[in-house]
Coordinates of C-alpha atoms and ligand atoms in Angstrom, one line a residue:
X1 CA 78.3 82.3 71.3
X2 CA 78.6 85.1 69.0
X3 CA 80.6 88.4 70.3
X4 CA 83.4 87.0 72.3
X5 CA 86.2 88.9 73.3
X6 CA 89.4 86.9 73.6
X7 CA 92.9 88.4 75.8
X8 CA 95.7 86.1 75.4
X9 CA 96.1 86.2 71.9
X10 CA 100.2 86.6 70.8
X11 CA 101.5 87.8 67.7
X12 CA 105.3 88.1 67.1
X13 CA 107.8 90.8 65.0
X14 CA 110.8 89.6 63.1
X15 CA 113.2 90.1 66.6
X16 CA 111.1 88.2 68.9
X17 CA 109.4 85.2 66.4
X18 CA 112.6 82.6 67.3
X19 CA 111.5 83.2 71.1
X20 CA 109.0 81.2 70.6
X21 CA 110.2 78.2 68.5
X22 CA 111.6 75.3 70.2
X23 CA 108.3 74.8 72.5
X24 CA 106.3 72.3 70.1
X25 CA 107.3 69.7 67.6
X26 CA 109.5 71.2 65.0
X27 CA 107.4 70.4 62.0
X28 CA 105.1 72.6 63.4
X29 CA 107.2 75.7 63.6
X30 CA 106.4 76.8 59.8
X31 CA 102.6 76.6 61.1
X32 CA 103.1 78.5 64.3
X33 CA 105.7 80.7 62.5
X34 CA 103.4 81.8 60.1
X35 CA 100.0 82.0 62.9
X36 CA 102.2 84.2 64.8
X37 CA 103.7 86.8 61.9
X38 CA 99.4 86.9 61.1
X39 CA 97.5 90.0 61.8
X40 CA 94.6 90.7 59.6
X41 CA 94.5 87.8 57.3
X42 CA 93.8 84.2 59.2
X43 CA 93.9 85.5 62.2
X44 CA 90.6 87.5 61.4
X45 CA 89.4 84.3 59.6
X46 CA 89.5 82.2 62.7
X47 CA 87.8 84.8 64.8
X48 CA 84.5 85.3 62.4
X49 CA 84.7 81.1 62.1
X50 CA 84.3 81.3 66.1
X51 CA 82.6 84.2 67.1
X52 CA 85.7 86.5 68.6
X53 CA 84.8 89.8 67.7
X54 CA 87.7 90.7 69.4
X55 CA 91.1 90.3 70.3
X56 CA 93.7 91.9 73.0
X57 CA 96.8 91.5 71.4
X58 CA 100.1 91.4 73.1
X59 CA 103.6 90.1 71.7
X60 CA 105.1 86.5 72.2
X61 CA 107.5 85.3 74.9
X62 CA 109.3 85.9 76.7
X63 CA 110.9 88.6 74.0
X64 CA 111.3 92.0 75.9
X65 CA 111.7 89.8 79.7
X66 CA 114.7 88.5 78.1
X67 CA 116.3 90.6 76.9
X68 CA 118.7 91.7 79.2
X69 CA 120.6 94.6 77.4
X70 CA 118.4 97.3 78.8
X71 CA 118.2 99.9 75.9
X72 CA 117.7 96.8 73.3
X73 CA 114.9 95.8 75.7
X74 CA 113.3 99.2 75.5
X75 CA 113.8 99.5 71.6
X76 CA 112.1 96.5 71.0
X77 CA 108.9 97.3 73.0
X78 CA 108.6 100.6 71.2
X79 CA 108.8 99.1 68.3
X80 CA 106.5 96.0 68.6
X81 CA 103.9 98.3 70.4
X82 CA 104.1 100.8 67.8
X83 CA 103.1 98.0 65.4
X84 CA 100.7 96.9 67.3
X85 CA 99.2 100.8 67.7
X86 CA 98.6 100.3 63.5
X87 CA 96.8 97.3 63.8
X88 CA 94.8 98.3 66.2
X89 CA 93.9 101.4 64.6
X90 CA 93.4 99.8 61.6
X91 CA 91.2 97.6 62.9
X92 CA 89.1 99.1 66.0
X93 CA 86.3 97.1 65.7
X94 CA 88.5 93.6 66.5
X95 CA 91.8 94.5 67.7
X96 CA 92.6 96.2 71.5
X97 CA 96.3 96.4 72.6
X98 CA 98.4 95.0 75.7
X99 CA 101.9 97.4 76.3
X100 CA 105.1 95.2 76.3
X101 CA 107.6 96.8 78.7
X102 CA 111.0 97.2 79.4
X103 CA 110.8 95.9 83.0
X104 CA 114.9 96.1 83.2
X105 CA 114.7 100.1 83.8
X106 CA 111.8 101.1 86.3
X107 CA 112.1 104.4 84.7
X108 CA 111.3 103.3 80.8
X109 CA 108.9 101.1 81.4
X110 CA 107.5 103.8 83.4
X111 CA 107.5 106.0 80.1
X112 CA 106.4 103.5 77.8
X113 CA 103.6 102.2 79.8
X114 CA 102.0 105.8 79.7
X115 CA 103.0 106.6 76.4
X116 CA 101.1 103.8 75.6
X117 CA 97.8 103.9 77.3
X118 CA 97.9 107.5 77.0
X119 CA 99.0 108.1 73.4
X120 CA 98.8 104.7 71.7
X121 CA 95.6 104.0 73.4
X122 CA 96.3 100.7 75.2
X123 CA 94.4 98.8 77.3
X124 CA 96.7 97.7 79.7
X125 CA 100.2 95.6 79.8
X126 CA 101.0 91.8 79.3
X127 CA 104.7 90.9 80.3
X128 CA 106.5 87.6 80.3
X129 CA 107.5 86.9 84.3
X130 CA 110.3 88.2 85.9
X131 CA 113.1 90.0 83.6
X132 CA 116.5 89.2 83.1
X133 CA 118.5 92.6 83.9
X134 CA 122.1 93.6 82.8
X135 CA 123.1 89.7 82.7
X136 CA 121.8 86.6 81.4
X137 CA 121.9 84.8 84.3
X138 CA 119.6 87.8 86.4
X139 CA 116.1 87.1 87.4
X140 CA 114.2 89.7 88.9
X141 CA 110.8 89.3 90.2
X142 CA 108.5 92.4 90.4
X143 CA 107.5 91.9 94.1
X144 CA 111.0 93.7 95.1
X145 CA 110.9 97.4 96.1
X146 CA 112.5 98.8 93.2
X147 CA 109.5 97.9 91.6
X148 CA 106.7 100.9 93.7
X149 CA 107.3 103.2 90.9
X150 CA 105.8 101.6 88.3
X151 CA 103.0 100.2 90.4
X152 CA 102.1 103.6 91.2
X153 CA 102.0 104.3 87.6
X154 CA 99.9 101.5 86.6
X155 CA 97.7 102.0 89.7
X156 CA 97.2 105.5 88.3
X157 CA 96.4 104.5 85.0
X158 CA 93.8 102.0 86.1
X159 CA 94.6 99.4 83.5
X160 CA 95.5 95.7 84.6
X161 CA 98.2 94.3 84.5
X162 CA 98.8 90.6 82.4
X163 CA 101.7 88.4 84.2
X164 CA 102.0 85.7 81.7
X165 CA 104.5 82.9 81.9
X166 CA 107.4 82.3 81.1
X167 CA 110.1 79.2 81.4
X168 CA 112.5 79.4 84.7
X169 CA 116.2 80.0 83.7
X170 CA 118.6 76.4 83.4
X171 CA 119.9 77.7 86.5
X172 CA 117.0 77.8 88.4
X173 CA 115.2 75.0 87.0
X174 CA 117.2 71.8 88.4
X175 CA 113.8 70.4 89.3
X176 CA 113.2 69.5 85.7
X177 CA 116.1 68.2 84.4
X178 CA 116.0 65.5 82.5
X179 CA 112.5 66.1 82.1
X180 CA 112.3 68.5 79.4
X181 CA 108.5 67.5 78.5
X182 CA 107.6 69.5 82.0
X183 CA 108.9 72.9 80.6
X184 CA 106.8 75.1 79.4
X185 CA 102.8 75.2 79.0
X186 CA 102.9 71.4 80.4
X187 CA 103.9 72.5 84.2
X188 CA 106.6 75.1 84.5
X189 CA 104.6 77.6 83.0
X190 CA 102.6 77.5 85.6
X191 CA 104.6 76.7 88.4
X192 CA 106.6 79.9 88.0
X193 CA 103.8 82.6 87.3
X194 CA 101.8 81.2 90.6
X195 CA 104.9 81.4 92.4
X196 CA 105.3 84.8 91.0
X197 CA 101.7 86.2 92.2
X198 CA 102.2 84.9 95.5
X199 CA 104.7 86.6 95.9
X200 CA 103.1 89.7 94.5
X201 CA 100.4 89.3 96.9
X202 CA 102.4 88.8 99.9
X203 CA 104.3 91.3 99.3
X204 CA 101.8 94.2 100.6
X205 CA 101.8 95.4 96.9
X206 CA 97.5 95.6 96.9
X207 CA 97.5 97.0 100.6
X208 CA 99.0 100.3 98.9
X209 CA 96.7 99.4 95.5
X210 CA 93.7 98.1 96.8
X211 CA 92.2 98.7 92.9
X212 CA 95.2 97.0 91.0
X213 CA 94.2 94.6 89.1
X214 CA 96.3 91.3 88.2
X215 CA 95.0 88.6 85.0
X216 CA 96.5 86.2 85.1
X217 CA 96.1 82.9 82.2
X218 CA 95.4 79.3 82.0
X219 CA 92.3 78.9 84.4
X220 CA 94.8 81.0 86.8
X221 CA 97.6 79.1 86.9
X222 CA 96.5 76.5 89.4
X223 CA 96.0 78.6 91.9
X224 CA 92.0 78.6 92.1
X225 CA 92.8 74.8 93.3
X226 CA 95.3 75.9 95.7
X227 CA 94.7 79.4 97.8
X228 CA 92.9 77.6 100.7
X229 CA 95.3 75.5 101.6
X230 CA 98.3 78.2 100.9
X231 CA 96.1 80.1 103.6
X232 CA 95.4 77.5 106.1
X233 CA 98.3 74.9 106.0
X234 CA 99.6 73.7 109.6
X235 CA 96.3 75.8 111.2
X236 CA 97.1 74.4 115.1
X237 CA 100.5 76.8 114.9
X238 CA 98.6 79.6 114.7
X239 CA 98.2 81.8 111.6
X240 CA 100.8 83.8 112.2
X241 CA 101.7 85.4 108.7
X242 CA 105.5 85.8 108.1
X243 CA 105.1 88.2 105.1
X244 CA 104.3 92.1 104.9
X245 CA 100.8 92.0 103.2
X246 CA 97.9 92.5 105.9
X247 CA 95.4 90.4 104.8
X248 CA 95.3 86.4 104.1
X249 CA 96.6 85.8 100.3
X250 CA 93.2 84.3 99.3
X251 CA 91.8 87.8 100.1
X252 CA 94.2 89.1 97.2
X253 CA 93.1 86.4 95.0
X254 CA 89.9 87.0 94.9
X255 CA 89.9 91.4 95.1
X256 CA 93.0 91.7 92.7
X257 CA 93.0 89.2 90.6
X258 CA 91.0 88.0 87.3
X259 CA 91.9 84.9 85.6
X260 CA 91.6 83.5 81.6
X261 CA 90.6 80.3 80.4
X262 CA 93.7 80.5 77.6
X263 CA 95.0 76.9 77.0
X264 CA 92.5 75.0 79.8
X265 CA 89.5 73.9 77.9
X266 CA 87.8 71.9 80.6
X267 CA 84.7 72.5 82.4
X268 CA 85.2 70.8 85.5
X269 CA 88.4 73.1 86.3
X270 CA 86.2 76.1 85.0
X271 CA 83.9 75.3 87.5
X272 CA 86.8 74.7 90.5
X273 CA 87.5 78.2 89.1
X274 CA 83.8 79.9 89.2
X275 CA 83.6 78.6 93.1
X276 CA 86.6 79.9 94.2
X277 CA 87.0 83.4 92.2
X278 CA 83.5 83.8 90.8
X279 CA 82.1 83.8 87.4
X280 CA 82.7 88.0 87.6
X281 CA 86.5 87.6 87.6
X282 CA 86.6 85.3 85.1
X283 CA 87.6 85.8 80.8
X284 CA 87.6 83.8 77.9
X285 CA 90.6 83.8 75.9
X286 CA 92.2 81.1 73.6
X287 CA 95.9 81.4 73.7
X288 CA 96.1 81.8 70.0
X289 CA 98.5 80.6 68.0
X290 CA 99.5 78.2 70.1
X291 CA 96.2 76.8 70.8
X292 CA 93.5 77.0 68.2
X293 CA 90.3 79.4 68.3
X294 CA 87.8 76.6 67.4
X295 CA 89.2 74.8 70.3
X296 CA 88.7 77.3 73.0
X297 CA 85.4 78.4 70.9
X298 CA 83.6 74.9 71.0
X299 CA 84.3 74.0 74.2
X300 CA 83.5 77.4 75.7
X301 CA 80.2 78.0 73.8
X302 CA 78.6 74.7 74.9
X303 CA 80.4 74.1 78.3
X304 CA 77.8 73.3 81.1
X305 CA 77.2 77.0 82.9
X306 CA 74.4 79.2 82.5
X307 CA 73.9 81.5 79.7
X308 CA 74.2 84.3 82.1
X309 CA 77.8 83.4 83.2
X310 CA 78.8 82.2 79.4
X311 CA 77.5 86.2 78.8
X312 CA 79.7 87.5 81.4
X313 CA 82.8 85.3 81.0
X314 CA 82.8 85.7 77.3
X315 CA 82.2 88.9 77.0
X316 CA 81.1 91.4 79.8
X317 CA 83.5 91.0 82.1
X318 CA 86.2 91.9 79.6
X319 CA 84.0 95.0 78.1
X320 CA 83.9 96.2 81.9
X321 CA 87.5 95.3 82.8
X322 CA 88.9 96.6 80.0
X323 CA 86.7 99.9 79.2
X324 CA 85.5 98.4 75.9
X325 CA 82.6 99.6 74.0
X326 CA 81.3 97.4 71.2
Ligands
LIG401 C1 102.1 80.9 75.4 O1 102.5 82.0 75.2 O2 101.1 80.7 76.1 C2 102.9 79.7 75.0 C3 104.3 79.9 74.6 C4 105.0 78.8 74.1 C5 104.4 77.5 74.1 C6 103.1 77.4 74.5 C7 102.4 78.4 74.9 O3 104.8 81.1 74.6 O4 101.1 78.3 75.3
LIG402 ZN1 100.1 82.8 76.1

């Protein structure tokens, strides 16, 4: 399929490209070193090999999250989305912009999430999990009521709003020990961004934004597979609800949330995916540079769904989602 339009696609600046080593073999680092420092030369190669016209770009991770000085934090987004503002400009026709934001000061991430829809021409934000604030050992989920502010302001902007993973701290992550081959995009990933959008959506956060709008990657994170029984477990008690949202979390799910196919190539879970969230609220996206284009590319443009829903999950729903004209 020609004209694809892909949203989980990282690059990395000079102070956030070691964030991201350590996570595959290490004789692959000067490969994904130099995939992730690319902008307008292979990069642009891979997407005309496997028709991606374009690209959402947002930084690696977890960079700004972790960061926990709070005015290095904020330097860092300016500067990586001021780099990205070039490239995109540069480059209109295949290049669209996610904000990374300072999420350790309500109030700068505030101001940088309008300064960069507004001035840098952004199309919304992609941030790495909760953010480590003031210490290293801080994790701080964005669920909690200090938080309103800047859901107001993204609300307000009507842009979405990318929660992509991140690892759990050592200190919270006793479950894997000894297992280091669970970290990261093999399970805890995962574990920790679903974990974080429950929360989000039990926390009442889309009774006051009934329009926010929450992508999240990886076929969703496992959650298509999982929101009927998060909704229904232990039904002969009663469905009492012991959280503050109003409605039952599925209802979230599937209103305030859209979900990318970045790093889960399989058509069976695609389909899981399509029955439970619809083919509307799904996006194609690769997860570039640490997947590869073709792969994502040739499974997607052959996968067994009709050409209408290829159309729309490779393609329309993003141009709609996103305010994209091509
Ligand atoms: C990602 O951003 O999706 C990612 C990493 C590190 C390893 C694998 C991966 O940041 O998919
Ligand atoms: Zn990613």
């Amino acid at each position: 399929m020609q004209g694809k339009i892909a949203l989980e696609e990282h690059y990395a600046i000079e102070d956030t490209l070691q964030d991201s080593n350590g996570y595959l073999p290490s004789e692959t680092w000067e490969e994904l070193s130099g995939r992730l420092m690319d902008i307008e030369g292979r990069r642009i190669d891979e997407m005309d090999q496997n028709g991606v016209e374009m690209m959402i770009l947002s930084l690696n991770a977890p960079a700004v999250q972790a960061i926990y000085d709070r005015n290095r934090a904020n330097e860092i987004a300016k500067k990586s989305n001021d780099m990205l503002a070039e490239w995109v400009q540069r480059n209109p026709g295949r290049f669209r912009g996610f904000a990374a934001l300072p999420l350790q000061d309500v109030d700068m991430a505030c101001a940088e999430m309008e300064r960069c829809v507004k001035e840098l021409g952004f199309v919304g934000a992609l941030v790495n999990g909760f953010s480590q604030i003031d210490t290293e050992e801080s994790a701080v989920y964005y669920d909690l009521p200090q938080y309103a502010p800047f859901w107001d302001v993204i609300a307000d902007l009507d842009v979405p709003f990318y929660l992509h993973p991140r690892n759990p701290l050592p200190s919270m992550a006793q479950i894997y020990e000894g297992h280091p081959w669970l970290l990261g995009p093999t399970w805890a990933f995962g574990q920790e961004t679903a974990v974080h959008s429950l929360r989000l959506m039990a926390s009442g956060l889309f009774d006051r934004h009934p329009n926010l709008q929450i992508v999240l990657g990886h076929m969703g994170e496992g959650l298509p597979y999982s929101m009927w029984r998060i909704d229904n477990r232990n039904k002969w008690v009663g469905d009492e609800r012991a959280y503050p949202a109003k409605k039952m979390l599925g209802n979230y799910f599937q209103n305030n949330f859209y979900i990318t196919t970045s790093g889960n190539f399989r058509t069976q879970t695609l389909i899981d995916a399509m029955l439970e969230i619809g083919s509307d609220r799904i996006l194609f996206s690769a997860d570039w540079p640490f997947e590869n284009v073709d792969h994502a590319a040739n499974w997607f443009d052959v996968c067994t769904i009709s050409e209408d829903d290829r159309l729309k999950i490779g393609r329309t729903n993003s141009m709609h989602l996103f305010d994209i004209e091509l």
